[in-house]
Short mmCIF file of C-alpha atoms in Angstrom, two decimals:
data_model
loop_
_atom_site.label_atom_id
_atom_site.label_comp_id
_atom_site.label_asym_id
_atom_site.label_seq_id
_atom_site.Cartn_x
_atom_site.Cartn_y
_atom_site.Cartn_z
CA ASN V 1 -3.60 10.90 -38.44
CA ALA V 2 -1.29 10.72 -35.46
CA GLY V 3 -2.77 13.79 -33.72
CA VAL V 4 -0.27 15.16 -31.19
CA THR V 5 2.95 13.20 -30.75
CA GLN V 6 5.70 13.69 -28.19
CA THR V 7 9.22 12.32 -28.02
CA PRO V 8 10.71 10.84 -25.99
CA LYS V 9 8.16 9.05 -23.81
CA PHE V 10 10.59 8.63 -20.93
CA GLN V 11 13.90 10.27 -20.06
CA VAL V 12 16.29 10.22 -17.13
CA LEU V 13 18.78 13.06 -16.82
CA LYS V 14 21.50 13.98 -14.40
CA THR V 15 21.48 17.42 -12.81
CA GLY V 16 23.00 19.93 -15.19
CA GLN V 17 22.37 17.98 -18.38
CA SER V 18 20.35 19.50 -21.18
CA MET V 19 17.68 18.04 -23.41
CA THR V 20 14.90 18.97 -25.80
CA LEU V 21 11.37 17.60 -25.68
CA GLN V 22 9.75 17.43 -29.07
CA CYS V 23 6.08 17.93 -29.93
CA ALA V 24 4.54 17.60 -33.38
CA GLN V 25 0.94 17.80 -34.60
CA ASP V 26 -0.71 16.93 -37.88
CA MET V 27 -4.05 18.60 -37.19
CA ASN V 28 -3.14 21.97 -38.73
CA HIS V 29 -3.78 23.67 -35.38
CA ASN V 30 -2.47 27.15 -34.79
CA SER V 31 -1.86 27.26 -31.03
CA MET V 32 0.48 24.96 -29.14
CA TYR V 33 1.22 24.64 -25.42
CA TRP V 34 3.62 23.01 -23.01
CA TYR V 35 2.39 21.97 -19.56
CA ARG V 36 3.94 20.17 -16.64
CA GLN V 37 1.95 17.95 -14.32
CA ASP V 38 2.99 17.42 -10.72
CA PRO V 39 1.08 15.47 -8.07
CA GLY V 40 -1.65 17.50 -6.41
CA MET V 41 -1.03 20.53 -8.60
CA GLY V 42 -2.86 19.83 -11.82
CA LEU V 43 -1.47 21.06 -15.10
CA ARG V 44 0.65 24.21 -15.11
CA LEU V 45 1.43 26.14 -18.27
CA ILE V 46 5.13 26.54 -19.04
CA TYR V 47 5.10 28.25 -22.43
CA TYR V 48 2.67 28.62 -25.27
CA SER V 49 2.64 29.65 -28.90
CA ALA V 50 -0.57 31.37 -29.95
CA SER V 51 0.43 31.17 -33.61
CA GLU V 52 3.38 30.23 -35.75
CA GLY V 53 6.23 32.63 -35.07
CA THR V 54 5.14 33.69 -31.59
CA THR V 55 5.90 32.32 -28.13
CA ASP V 56 4.98 33.57 -24.67
CA LYS V 57 5.65 32.63 -21.08
CA GLY V 58 3.08 30.81 -19.02
CA GLU V 59 2.85 30.29 -15.29
CA VAL V 60 6.17 28.46 -14.69
CA PRO V 61 8.69 29.37 -17.46
CA ASN V 62 11.89 29.53 -15.41
CA GLY V 63 14.49 26.99 -16.51
CA TYR V 64 12.86 26.37 -19.89
CA ASN V 65 13.05 27.70 -23.41
CA VAL V 66 10.84 26.96 -26.40
CA SER V 67 10.98 27.10 -30.16
CA ARG V 68 8.04 27.10 -32.54
CA LEU V 69 9.97 25.60 -35.42
CA ASN V 70 7.04 25.72 -37.85
CA LYS V 71 3.29 25.32 -37.64
CA ARG V 72 3.61 21.61 -36.81
CA GLU V 73 6.40 21.56 -34.24
CA PHE V 74 6.91 23.12 -30.82
CA SER V 75 9.93 22.08 -28.77
CA LEU V 76 10.74 22.57 -25.09
CA ARG V 77 14.37 22.80 -24.00
CA LEU V 78 15.86 22.34 -20.57
CA GLU V 79 19.31 23.95 -20.67
CA SER V 80 20.53 22.76 -17.27
CA ALA V 81 18.16 20.24 -15.73
CA ALA V 82 17.38 20.38 -12.02
CA PRO V 83 15.62 17.81 -9.79
CA SER V 84 12.72 20.29 -9.44
CA GLN V 85 12.04 19.72 -13.13
CA THR V 86 11.17 16.08 -12.55
CA SER V 87 7.64 15.94 -13.88
CA VAL V 88 5.37 14.71 -16.64
CA TYR V 89 5.33 17.11 -19.57
CA PHE V 90 2.36 17.43 -21.88
CA CYS V 91 2.13 19.19 -25.19
CA ALA V 92 -1.29 20.40 -26.32
CA THR V 93 -2.74 22.10 -29.38
CA LYS V 94 -5.79 24.22 -30.17
CA PRO V 95 -7.30 24.92 -33.57
CA SER V 96 -7.51 28.70 -33.42
CA ALA V 97 -4.72 31.22 -33.07
CA GLY V 98 -4.57 33.30 -29.89
CA THR V 99 -8.05 33.89 -28.54
CA GLY V 100 -10.70 31.41 -29.54
CA PHE V 101 -11.56 30.45 -26.02
CA GLY V 102 -14.30 28.06 -27.08
CA ASP V 103 -11.76 25.66 -28.58
CA GLU V 104 -10.90 22.52 -26.72
CA GLN V 105 -7.26 21.55 -26.40
CA PHE V 106 -5.85 18.28 -27.67
CA PHE V 107 -3.13 16.66 -25.62
CA GLY V 108 -0.17 14.50 -26.53
CA PRO V 109 0.72 11.32 -24.62
CA GLY V 110 3.21 13.00 -22.31
CA THR V 111 6.91 12.71 -21.54
CA ARG V 112 7.91 11.44 -18.13
CA LEU V 113 11.17 13.14 -17.10
CA THR V 114 13.27 12.29 -14.08
CA VAL V 115 16.21 14.46 -13.08
CA LEU V 116 18.61 12.84 -10.63
CA ILE D 1 -3.23 32.83 -14.21
CA LEU D 2 -6.61 32.23 -12.59
CA ASN D 3 -7.17 30.41 -9.31
CA VAL D 4 -9.29 27.37 -10.14
CA GLU D 5 -10.35 25.09 -7.29
CA GLN D 6 -11.93 21.66 -7.51
CA SER D 7 -13.62 19.74 -4.74
CA PRO D 8 -13.50 17.15 -3.50
CA GLN D 9 -9.95 16.08 -4.36
CA SER D 10 -11.12 12.46 -4.62
CA LEU D 11 -14.24 10.43 -4.17
CA HIS D 12 -15.30 6.81 -4.24
CA VAL D 13 -18.62 5.82 -5.74
CA GLN D 14 -20.46 2.53 -5.78
CA GLU D 15 -21.30 1.23 -9.24
CA GLY D 16 -24.75 2.43 -10.21
CA ASP D 17 -24.73 5.44 -7.91
CA SER D 18 -24.72 9.01 -9.16
CA THR D 19 -22.27 11.65 -8.07
CA ASN D 20 -21.27 15.23 -8.68
CA PHE D 21 -18.37 17.52 -7.92
CA THR D 22 -17.48 21.17 -8.20
CA CYS D 23 -15.16 23.55 -9.99
CA SER D 24 -14.86 27.11 -8.61
CA PHE D 25 -13.24 30.02 -10.41
CA PRO D 26 -13.09 33.83 -10.31
CA SER D 27 -16.30 35.15 -11.82
CA SER D 28 -14.60 38.23 -13.28
CA ASN D 29 -12.66 37.96 -16.56
CA PHE D 30 -14.41 34.73 -17.44
CA TYR D 31 -14.31 33.52 -21.02
CA ALA D 32 -14.84 29.77 -21.06
CA LEU D 33 -14.79 26.73 -18.84
CA HIS D 34 -13.46 23.37 -19.96
CA TRP D 35 -13.93 19.92 -18.46
CA TYR D 36 -11.40 17.21 -19.29
CA ARG D 37 -11.41 13.54 -18.46
CA TRP D 38 -8.02 12.03 -17.68
CA GLU D 39 -7.56 8.29 -17.37
CA THR D 40 -4.43 6.86 -15.81
CA ALA D 41 -1.55 6.51 -18.30
CA LYS D 42 -3.48 8.40 -20.97
CA SER D 43 -3.80 12.01 -22.10
CA PRO D 44 -6.53 14.39 -20.94
CA GLU D 45 -9.50 14.40 -23.29
CA ALA D 46 -12.03 17.19 -23.58
CA LEU D 47 -15.55 16.54 -22.33
CA PHE D 48 -17.17 19.96 -22.53
CA VAL D 49 -16.42 23.56 -23.28
CA MET D 50 -18.96 26.03 -21.90
CA THR D 51 -19.04 29.76 -22.38
CA LEU D 52 -22.45 31.09 -21.38
CA ASN D 53 -24.02 31.49 -17.95
CA GLY D 54 -26.60 28.76 -17.53
CA ASP D 55 -24.97 26.49 -20.11
CA GLU D 56 -25.73 22.82 -19.68
CA LYS D 57 -23.88 20.15 -21.63
CA LYS D 58 -24.43 16.40 -21.73
CA LYS D 59 -22.47 13.46 -23.11
CA GLY D 60 -23.99 10.10 -22.32
CA ARG D 61 -24.27 9.77 -18.54
CA ILE D 62 -22.06 12.79 -17.87
CA SER D 63 -23.39 16.31 -17.75
CA ALA D 64 -22.18 19.72 -16.62
CA THR D 65 -23.67 23.05 -15.67
CA LEU D 66 -22.14 26.52 -15.53
CA ASN D 67 -22.84 29.53 -13.33
CA THR D 68 -20.55 32.37 -14.38
CA LYS D 69 -22.09 34.94 -12.05
CA GLU D 70 -21.17 33.03 -8.93
CA GLY D 71 -18.14 31.32 -10.43
CA TYR D 72 -18.81 27.59 -10.33
CA SER D 73 -19.51 24.57 -12.49
CA TYR D 74 -20.83 21.15 -11.52
CA LEU D 75 -20.03 17.88 -13.26
CA TYR D 76 -22.55 15.08 -12.78
CA ILE D 77 -22.12 11.37 -13.43
CA LYS D 78 -25.36 9.43 -13.49
CA GLY D 79 -25.33 5.70 -12.76
CA SER D 80 -21.54 5.48 -12.37
CA GLN D 81 -19.72 2.63 -14.10
CA PRO D 82 -16.17 1.35 -13.51
CA GLU D 83 -15.10 2.92 -16.82
CA ASP D 84 -15.96 6.34 -15.36
CA SER D 85 -12.98 6.01 -13.02
CA ALA D 86 -10.66 8.87 -13.95
CA THR D 87 -9.47 12.28 -12.87
CA TYR D 88 -11.76 15.06 -14.01
CA LEU D 89 -10.06 18.37 -14.63
CA CYS D 90 -11.68 21.73 -15.06
CA ALA D 91 -9.93 24.70 -16.60
CA VAL D 92 -10.82 28.33 -17.19
CA ASN D 93 -9.34 30.43 -19.94
CA ASP D 94 -8.93 33.30 -22.17
CA TYR D 95 -6.54 31.75 -24.70
CA LYS D 96 -4.42 30.02 -22.07
CA LEU D 97 -5.97 27.59 -19.66
CA SER D 98 -5.69 27.69 -15.88
CA PHE D 99 -6.34 24.20 -14.54
CA GLY D 100 -7.67 23.00 -11.25
CA ALA D 101 -5.94 20.11 -9.50
CA GLY D 102 -8.70 17.69 -10.46
CA THR D 103 -11.22 15.38 -8.80
CA THR D 104 -10.25 11.72 -8.93
CA VAL D 105 -13.27 9.45 -9.17
CA THR D 106 -13.02 5.75 -8.34
CA VAL D 107 -16.05 3.63 -9.12
CA ARG D 108 -16.24 0.41 -7.13
CA ALA D 109 -17.95 -2.58 -8.69
#
């Protein structure tokens, strides 16, 4: 089992370019999350999907869109990249749908994105 | 989004010594507290999930306690080893986690 996979691992974009970060899981988990990690700020939630077919904004959604393509896949799209979006992006999953606050989250390996 | 604070931001420990650090969070609207261990160039991995006031969890030399009434959790490392060097994140949630900025532990041999 691969667990949580993310593609690409690294990406360099120019300001204004668009791209999609892909996340896939084979653990049959219901909830999926996108975080960004910036120095000194910990992990901040961008968007999440509490179950297949639903998505909701997190703490820092501006400049991003998401798609929960099916139960396995949750993508994050940057329509017009900005230097402020330079960060490391992590996808995470949780077994239960919605609430189920006792569940731990399982993280992917991360995507390091640089916007010039 | 909950305000979760961790202190200290970093600490250095001599191999064999024990250490502890703190996670503080709003005591109202509490559902669960998570501790994650995050090694450089890897993904965060869950250590503990605690839900009840007075909870104590242990995994090897690492343990954690939870006080939901006053809004804090302690993580303890007993007899620190170089492999304990990592950033330790705490997070508080309903079904979305609010993370602290982490405590980075460096164990010197």
